[in-house]
Amino acid sequence: MSSNILNKPQTQVQPKIWLSSPHMGGQELDFIHQAFESNWIAPLGPNVDGFEKDICSFTNSANAAVLTSGTAAIHLALVLAGVKEGDEVLCQSFTFSASANPITYCGATPVFIDSEKKTWNICPEALEVAIKDRLRKGRKPAAVIYVHLYGMPALVDEIQTICDNYGIPLIEDAAEALGSEYKGEKCGTFGFLSALSFNGNKIITTSGGGALLGRDAGLIAKARFLATQARDQAPHYQHSHIGYNYRMSNISAGIGRGQMLVLKDRVSQRRANFERYRSFFAGYEGIQVQTEPDESFFSNRWLSCILVDPNKNHGVTREIIRLALEEKNIEARPLWKPMHMQPVFSGCAYYGSGVSEQLFEQGLCLPSGSNLEEEDFTRIFEVLKNILN
Ligand SMILES: *Cc1c(COP(=O)(O)O)cnc(C)c1O
């Protein structure tokens, strides 16, 4: 038996190229060492305060609370918007499930809204149609959640104007957009409250974490209170609200402080990845890269995304490209499957005209890590050339 295994021809598997993997800057461990030396292992402490300050100075946000995840941040944003059992919340359909799941944690129901073609994010026209229709049915939406997917800023002004007109709190899911800008302002500073994520695949990571940002200091103070089990001021444990255990630890925040030192570089590196793909695909028909509509939009290029039209390139679909990359141990992933197409949300209302369905059908995310090496790009472009020529 064992000799059989030994005699098997050894196939040389090349190392995996990931879609987006953690990329440490080098100083993360210094902050963790400081925490160990002062025995500040338990929740809160100087790294938590420092990380929050760093986030505020980078984004120019007035207040930030760091949390265990971006999902927790969205959940607290909904709680603070007053979303409760039986409510409806309008949510961008073309997103990752973590934008929508917290709506159900509140006992509320998501109503999904299609995207527009310019930024691939929530469509202002569809949003307004939905609001009017829900109002007609006597169901005023309790909140709106929009997303800057793949780092591309949404049509921020148009969406904010609609929500202001109808008096609906707007929650910004900037989980994929730290470092992106709209009209020179950082994503994470628009709307009633904003969520960031430091999950392992995001532009910077704390191995897992998130943050809630907002203009209103009182709301962020309340978020910190709710995130630490909602303990009233008393010598004994006293509670008059339902709380959550959502606060980031001082160790994770140490990683975050180290990552903040290299965030600007990470944005440049990811934007450089995108430029490489853009110039490569310029030579091919039927492949469209995700484009910034005009100077108002600055994407962190968290992921480099393409749309593949088989009618314009001799029948090559995005799935053919994805499988060819997979065969060479290179990870690529279809653009996110819209929430209104997900089995778990099949009963939810949806307003749209097929934009997000088509993005899902034709779209592909390519390896986009800030730690990609020259030889990784050589391997990736080799596969793409073979398929497209
Ligand atoms: C990653 C992500 C989240 C959730 O963040 P976690 O930190 O993983 O909980 C939410 N929304 C979007 C669009 C994301 O990509």
Coordinates of C-alpha atoms and ligand atoms in Angstrom, one line a residue:
M1 CA 0.0 0.0 0.0
S2 CA 2.5 2.6 1.2
S3 CA 4.9 1.9 -1.7
N4 CA 1.9 2.4 -4.1
I5 CA 1.5 5.9 -2.7
L6 CA 5.2 6.6 -2.9
N7 CA 5.3 5.5 -6.5
K8 CA 2.5 7.9 -7.5
P9 CA 3.8 10.5 -9.9
Q10 CA 4.3 13.7 -8.0
T11 CA 2.2 16.4 -9.5
Q12 CA 3.7 19.8 -8.8
V13 CA 0.9 22.0 -7.3
Q14 CA 1.8 25.6 -7.5
P15 CA 1.1 27.7 -4.3
K16 CA -2.4 29.0 -4.0
I17 CA -3.1 32.6 -5.1
W18 CA -5.9 33.9 -3.0
L19 CA -8.6 36.4 -3.8
S20 CA -7.5 38.6 -0.9
S21 CA -5.4 37.5 2.0
P22 CA -4.2 39.2 5.2
H23 CA -1.1 41.4 4.7
M24 CA 0.6 42.5 7.9
G25 CA 2.7 45.6 7.9
G26 CA 5.3 44.6 10.5
Q27 CA 4.4 46.7 13.6
E28 CA 1.3 44.8 14.6
L29 CA 3.3 42.7 17.0
D30 CA 4.7 45.7 18.8
F31 CA 1.3 46.8 19.8
I32 CA 0.4 43.3 21.0
H33 CA 3.6 43.1 23.0
Q34 CA 2.7 46.3 24.7
A35 CA -0.6 44.8 25.7
F36 CA 1.1 41.6 27.0
E37 CA 3.7 43.6 29.0
S38 CA 1.0 45.7 30.7
N39 CA -1.3 42.6 31.0
W40 CA -3.9 44.5 29.1
I41 CA -5.3 41.3 27.5
A42 CA -8.8 41.7 28.6
P43 CA -11.3 43.8 26.6
L44 CA -10.7 47.5 26.2
G45 CA -7.5 49.3 27.0
P46 CA -5.0 51.6 25.2
N47 CA -5.1 49.8 21.9
V48 CA -8.8 50.0 21.6
D49 CA -8.7 53.8 22.3
G50 CA -5.7 54.2 20.0
F51 CA -7.3 52.3 17.2
E52 CA -10.5 54.3 17.4
K53 CA -8.5 57.5 17.3
D54 CA -6.6 56.3 14.3
I55 CA -9.8 55.4 12.4
C56 CA -11.2 58.9 13.2
S57 CA -8.1 60.7 12.0
F58 CA -7.9 58.6 8.8
T59 CA -11.6 58.9 7.8
N60 CA -12.2 62.3 9.4
S61 CA -15.1 60.8 11.3
A62 CA -16.0 62.4 14.6
N63 CA -16.6 59.2 16.5
A64 CA -15.8 55.5 16.2
A65 CA -16.5 52.4 18.3
V66 CA -14.5 49.3 17.5
L67 CA -16.4 46.0 17.6
T68 CA -16.1 42.3 17.1
S69 CA -17.3 42.4 13.5
G70 CA -18.8 44.5 10.7
T71 CA -21.9 42.5 11.2
A72 CA -22.1 43.6 14.8
A73 CA -21.7 47.2 13.7
I74 CA -24.6 46.9 11.2
H75 CA -26.7 45.2 13.9
L76 CA -26.0 48.1 16.4
A77 CA -26.7 50.7 13.7
L78 CA -30.2 49.1 13.2
V79 CA -30.8 49.0 17.0
L80 CA -29.8 52.7 17.3
A81 CA -32.0 53.6 14.3
G82 CA -34.9 52.2 16.4
V83 CA -35.6 49.2 14.1
K84 CA -37.8 46.7 15.9
E85 CA -39.9 43.6 15.5
G86 CA -42.2 43.7 12.5
D87 CA -40.5 46.7 10.8
E88 CA -39.2 46.7 7.2
V89 CA -35.7 47.8 6.3
L90 CA -34.7 48.5 2.7
C91 CA -31.4 47.0 1.7
Q92 CA -29.2 46.9 -1.4
S93 CA -29.7 43.5 -2.9
F94 CA -26.3 43.3 -4.6
T95 CA -24.1 42.7 -1.5
F96 CA -22.7 40.2 0.9
S97 CA -25.2 38.6 3.3
A98 CA -23.8 40.4 6.3
S99 CA -25.5 43.6 5.1
A100 CA -28.9 42.0 5.4
N101 CA -28.7 39.3 8.1
P102 CA -28.7 41.8 11.0
I103 CA -32.1 43.1 9.8
T104 CA -33.5 39.7 10.8
Y105 CA -31.7 39.8 14.2
C106 CA -34.0 42.8 15.0
G107 CA -37.1 40.8 14.0
A108 CA -37.5 43.0 11.0
T109 CA -37.9 42.1 7.4
P110 CA -35.6 43.1 4.6
V111 CA -36.9 44.6 1.3
F112 CA -34.3 44.4 -1.4
I113 CA -33.4 47.1 -3.9
D114 CA -31.6 46.6 -7.3
S115 CA -28.4 48.3 -8.3
E116 CA -27.6 50.9 -11.0
K117 CA -25.1 50.2 -13.7
K118 CA -22.6 53.1 -13.0
T119 CA -21.3 52.0 -9.5
W120 CA -23.2 48.6 -9.2
N121 CA -24.7 49.9 -5.9
I122 CA -28.2 50.7 -4.8
C123 CA -30.3 52.4 -7.6
P124 CA -31.8 55.7 -6.4
E125 CA -34.8 55.4 -8.8
A126 CA -35.6 51.8 -7.5
L127 CA -35.1 53.0 -3.9
E128 CA -37.7 55.8 -4.4
V129 CA -40.1 53.5 -6.1
A130 CA -39.8 51.1 -3.2
I131 CA -40.3 53.8 -0.5
K132 CA -43.4 55.1 -2.3
D133 CA -44.8 51.6 -2.7
R134 CA -44.2 50.7 1.0
L135 CA -45.7 54.0 2.1
R136 CA -48.8 53.2 0.0
K137 CA -49.1 49.9 1.8
G138 CA -48.8 51.7 5.1
R139 CA -45.3 50.3 5.8
K140 CA -42.9 53.2 6.3
P141 CA -39.4 51.7 6.1
A142 CA -37.5 52.0 9.4
A143 CA -34.1 52.3 7.8
V144 CA -32.2 52.0 4.5
I145 CA -28.9 50.1 4.2
Y146 CA -26.6 50.8 1.2
V147 CA -23.2 49.5 0.4
H148 CA -20.0 50.6 -1.5
L149 CA -19.4 47.1 -2.9
Y150 CA -15.9 46.1 -3.8
G151 CA -14.8 49.6 -2.6
M152 CA -16.7 51.5 -5.3
P153 CA -18.6 54.4 -3.7
A154 CA -22.3 54.4 -4.3
L155 CA -24.3 57.5 -5.6
V156 CA -24.1 58.9 -2.1
D157 CA -25.7 62.4 -2.7
E158 CA -28.7 61.0 -4.6
I159 CA -29.4 58.3 -1.9
Q160 CA -28.9 60.7 1.0
T161 CA -31.4 63.2 -0.6
I162 CA -34.1 60.5 -1.0
C163 CA -33.7 59.3 2.6
D164 CA -33.8 62.9 3.9
N165 CA -36.9 63.7 1.9
Y166 CA -38.7 60.8 3.4
G167 CA -37.2 61.1 6.9
I168 CA -35.7 57.6 6.9
P169 CA -32.3 56.9 8.6
L170 CA -29.6 55.8 6.1
I171 CA -27.0 53.2 7.3
E172 CA -23.8 53.0 5.3
D173 CA -22.2 49.6 4.9
A174 CA -18.6 50.6 4.2
A175 CA -17.2 47.2 5.1
E176 CA -15.4 46.9 1.7
A177 CA -14.6 50.6 1.3
L178 CA -12.1 51.7 3.9
G179 CA -9.9 54.2 2.0
S180 CA -12.5 54.9 -0.7
E181 CA -13.7 58.5 -1.3
Y182 CA -16.8 60.2 -2.6
K183 CA -16.3 63.9 -3.6
G184 CA -13.1 63.9 -1.5
E185 CA -14.7 62.6 1.7
K186 CA -13.9 59.2 3.0
C187 CA -16.4 56.4 2.8
G188 CA -17.6 55.5 6.4
T189 CA -18.6 59.1 7.0
F190 CA -21.9 59.3 5.1
G191 CA -25.3 58.6 6.6
F192 CA -26.8 58.3 10.0
L193 CA -24.3 55.6 11.1
S194 CA -21.6 53.7 9.1
A195 CA -20.0 50.2 9.5
L196 CA -16.5 49.1 8.7
S197 CA -15.1 45.5 8.7
F198 CA -11.7 44.2 9.6
N199 CA -12.4 40.7 8.6
G200 CA -9.5 38.6 7.3
N201 CA -10.2 39.3 3.6
K202 CA -10.7 43.1 3.9
I203 CA -8.2 45.8 2.9
I204 CA -6.9 45.7 6.5
T205 CA -7.7 43.1 9.1
T206 CA -7.6 42.7 12.9
S207 CA -8.1 38.9 12.2
G208 CA -11.8 39.7 12.8
G209 CA -13.4 42.9 13.8
G210 CA -15.4 45.9 12.8
A211 CA -16.3 49.5 13.7
L212 CA -19.3 51.8 14.0
L213 CA -18.7 55.4 12.9
G214 CA -21.0 58.4 13.3
R215 CA -21.2 62.1 13.6
D216 CA -23.4 61.9 16.8
A217 CA -21.1 61.3 19.9
G218 CA -24.2 60.3 21.9
L219 CA -25.1 57.5 19.5
I220 CA -21.6 56.1 19.5
A221 CA -21.4 56.3 23.3
K222 CA -24.7 54.3 23.3
A223 CA -23.2 51.8 20.9
R224 CA -20.3 51.2 23.3
F225 CA -22.8 50.8 26.1
L226 CA -24.9 48.3 24.2
A227 CA -21.7 46.4 23.0
T228 CA -20.6 45.8 26.6
Q229 CA -23.8 44.1 27.9
A230 CA -25.7 47.4 28.6
R231 CA -24.5 47.7 32.2
D232 CA -26.2 50.5 34.1
Q233 CA -24.1 52.6 36.6
A234 CA -24.3 50.6 39.8
P235 CA -21.9 48.6 42.1
H236 CA -23.9 45.4 41.2
Y237 CA -24.8 44.2 37.8
Q238 CA -27.9 46.2 36.8
H239 CA -29.6 46.3 33.4
S240 CA -32.4 48.2 31.9
H241 CA -31.7 47.4 28.3
I242 CA -30.8 44.2 26.3
G243 CA -27.1 44.3 25.7
Y244 CA -24.6 42.6 23.4
N245 CA -21.1 41.3 23.8
Y246 CA -19.7 43.1 20.7
R247 CA -16.7 45.0 21.9
M248 CA -13.3 44.5 20.2
S249 CA -10.5 43.2 22.4
N250 CA -7.3 45.1 23.2
I251 CA -5.3 42.4 21.4
S252 CA -7.3 42.6 18.1
A253 CA -7.1 46.4 18.3
G254 CA -3.3 46.1 18.5
I255 CA -3.3 44.4 15.1
G256 CA -5.6 47.2 13.9
R257 CA -3.2 49.9 15.1
G258 CA -0.4 48.3 13.2
Q259 CA -2.5 47.9 10.1
M260 CA -3.6 51.6 10.2
L261 CA 0.1 52.5 9.7
V262 CA 0.1 50.8 6.2
L263 CA -3.5 51.5 5.1
K264 CA -2.5 54.2 2.6
D265 CA 0.0 51.8 1.0
R266 CA -2.6 49.1 0.9
V267 CA -5.0 51.4 -1.1
S268 CA -2.2 52.2 -3.5
Q269 CA -1.2 48.6 -3.9
R270 CA -4.8 47.5 -4.6
R271 CA -5.3 50.4 -7.1
A272 CA -2.0 49.3 -8.8
N273 CA -3.4 45.8 -9.1
F274 CA -6.5 47.2 -10.8
E275 CA -4.4 49.2 -13.2
R276 CA -2.5 46.1 -14.3
Y277 CA -5.8 44.3 -15.0
R278 CA -7.2 47.3 -16.8
S279 CA -4.3 47.6 -19.2
F280 CA -4.2 43.8 -19.7
F281 CA -8.0 43.6 -20.6
A282 CA -7.7 46.7 -22.8
G283 CA -6.4 44.3 -25.5
Y284 CA -9.5 42.1 -25.3
E285 CA -13.1 42.5 -26.6
G286 CA -16.0 41.6 -24.3
I287 CA -14.2 42.2 -21.0
Q288 CA -15.2 45.3 -19.0
V289 CA -13.4 46.4 -15.8
Q290 CA -15.4 48.1 -13.0
T291 CA -14.9 51.8 -13.8
E292 CA -15.1 54.9 -11.5
P293 CA -17.9 57.0 -13.2
D294 CA -16.0 60.3 -12.7
E295 CA -13.6 62.2 -10.4
S296 CA -16.2 62.2 -7.6
F297 CA -15.5 58.5 -7.2
F298 CA -12.3 57.1 -5.7
S299 CA -12.3 53.3 -5.1
N300 CA -9.9 51.6 -2.8
R301 CA -10.1 48.8 -5.4
W302 CA -10.5 46.2 -2.6
L303 CA -11.3 43.7 -5.3
S304 CA -10.6 44.1 -9.0
C305 CA -13.8 43.1 -10.8
I306 CA -14.7 42.4 -14.5
L307 CA -17.8 41.7 -16.5
V308 CA -17.4 39.1 -19.2
D309 CA -19.8 39.2 -22.2
P310 CA -19.5 35.9 -24.1
N311 CA -21.4 37.4 -27.1
K312 CA -18.4 39.8 -27.6
N313 CA -15.5 37.4 -27.1
H314 CA -16.2 34.2 -29.0
G315 CA -18.2 32.5 -26.2
V316 CA -15.9 32.8 -23.2
T317 CA -18.0 33.1 -20.1
R318 CA -16.9 34.3 -16.6
E319 CA -17.3 30.7 -15.5
I320 CA -14.9 29.4 -18.1
I321 CA -12.4 32.0 -16.9
R322 CA -13.0 31.1 -13.2
L323 CA -12.6 27.4 -13.7
A324 CA -9.4 27.9 -15.8
L325 CA -7.9 29.9 -12.9
E326 CA -9.0 27.4 -10.4
E327 CA -7.3 24.6 -12.3
K328 CA -4.0 26.5 -11.8
N329 CA -4.8 27.0 -8.0
I330 CA -5.8 30.6 -8.5
E331 CA -8.8 31.8 -6.6
A332 CA -11.4 34.0 -8.4
R333 CA -15.0 34.3 -7.4
P334 CA -18.3 35.3 -9.1
L335 CA -19.6 38.7 -8.2
W336 CA -21.8 38.4 -5.1
K337 CA -25.1 36.7 -5.7
P338 CA -27.9 39.2 -5.0
M339 CA -29.8 38.7 -1.8
H340 CA -33.2 38.6 -3.5
M341 CA -31.9 35.5 -5.3
Q342 CA -30.8 33.7 -2.1
P343 CA -33.0 30.8 -0.8
V344 CA -32.9 32.2 2.7
F345 CA -34.5 35.5 1.5
S346 CA -36.9 34.0 -1.1
G347 CA -40.0 35.4 0.6
C348 CA -38.7 39.0 0.7
A349 CA -40.0 41.8 -1.5
Y350 CA -37.7 43.2 -4.2
Y351 CA -37.7 46.3 -6.4
G352 CA -35.6 46.3 -9.5
S353 CA -35.0 45.7 -13.2
G354 CA -32.5 42.9 -13.5
V355 CA -29.2 44.9 -13.1
S356 CA -27.8 42.9 -10.2
E357 CA -28.9 39.6 -11.8
Q358 CA -26.8 40.4 -14.8
L359 CA -23.8 41.5 -12.7
F360 CA -24.0 38.2 -11.0
E361 CA -24.2 36.3 -14.2
Q362 CA -21.3 38.1 -16.0
G363 CA -19.1 39.3 -13.1
L364 CA -15.9 37.9 -11.7
C365 CA -13.6 39.1 -8.9
L366 CA -9.9 38.5 -9.6
P367 CA -7.0 38.0 -7.2
S368 CA -6.6 41.4 -5.6
G369 CA -4.4 41.1 -2.5
S370 CA -2.0 43.9 -1.7
N371 CA 0.7 41.1 -1.2
L372 CA 0.5 39.7 -4.8
E373 CA 4.0 39.2 -6.3
E374 CA 5.2 39.7 -9.8
E375 CA 5.2 36.0 -10.4
D376 CA 1.6 35.7 -9.2
F377 CA 0.6 38.2 -11.9
T378 CA 2.7 36.2 -14.5
R379 CA 0.7 33.1 -13.6
I380 CA -2.7 34.9 -13.6
F381 CA -2.1 36.6 -17.0
E382 CA -0.8 33.3 -18.5
V383 CA -4.1 31.6 -17.8
L384 CA -6.1 34.6 -19.0
K385 CA -4.1 34.8 -22.3
N386 CA -4.6 31.1 -23.0
I387 CA -8.4 31.4 -22.5
L388 CA -8.9 34.7 -24.3
N389 CA -6.6 34.2 -27.4
Ligands
LIG1 C1 -17.4 41.8 5.2 C2 -18.7 42.4 5.0 C3 -19.5 42.7 6.1 C4 -19.4 42.0 7.4 O1 -18.2 42.2 8.1 P1 -17.7 41.1 9.1 O2 -16.6 41.9 9.8 O3 -17.2 40.0 8.3 O4 -18.8 40.8 10.0 C5 -20.7 43.4 5.8 N1 -21.0 43.9 4.6 C6 -20.2 43.7 3.6 C7 -20.5 44.3 2.3 C8 -19.0 42.9 3.7 O5 -18.2 42.7 2.7

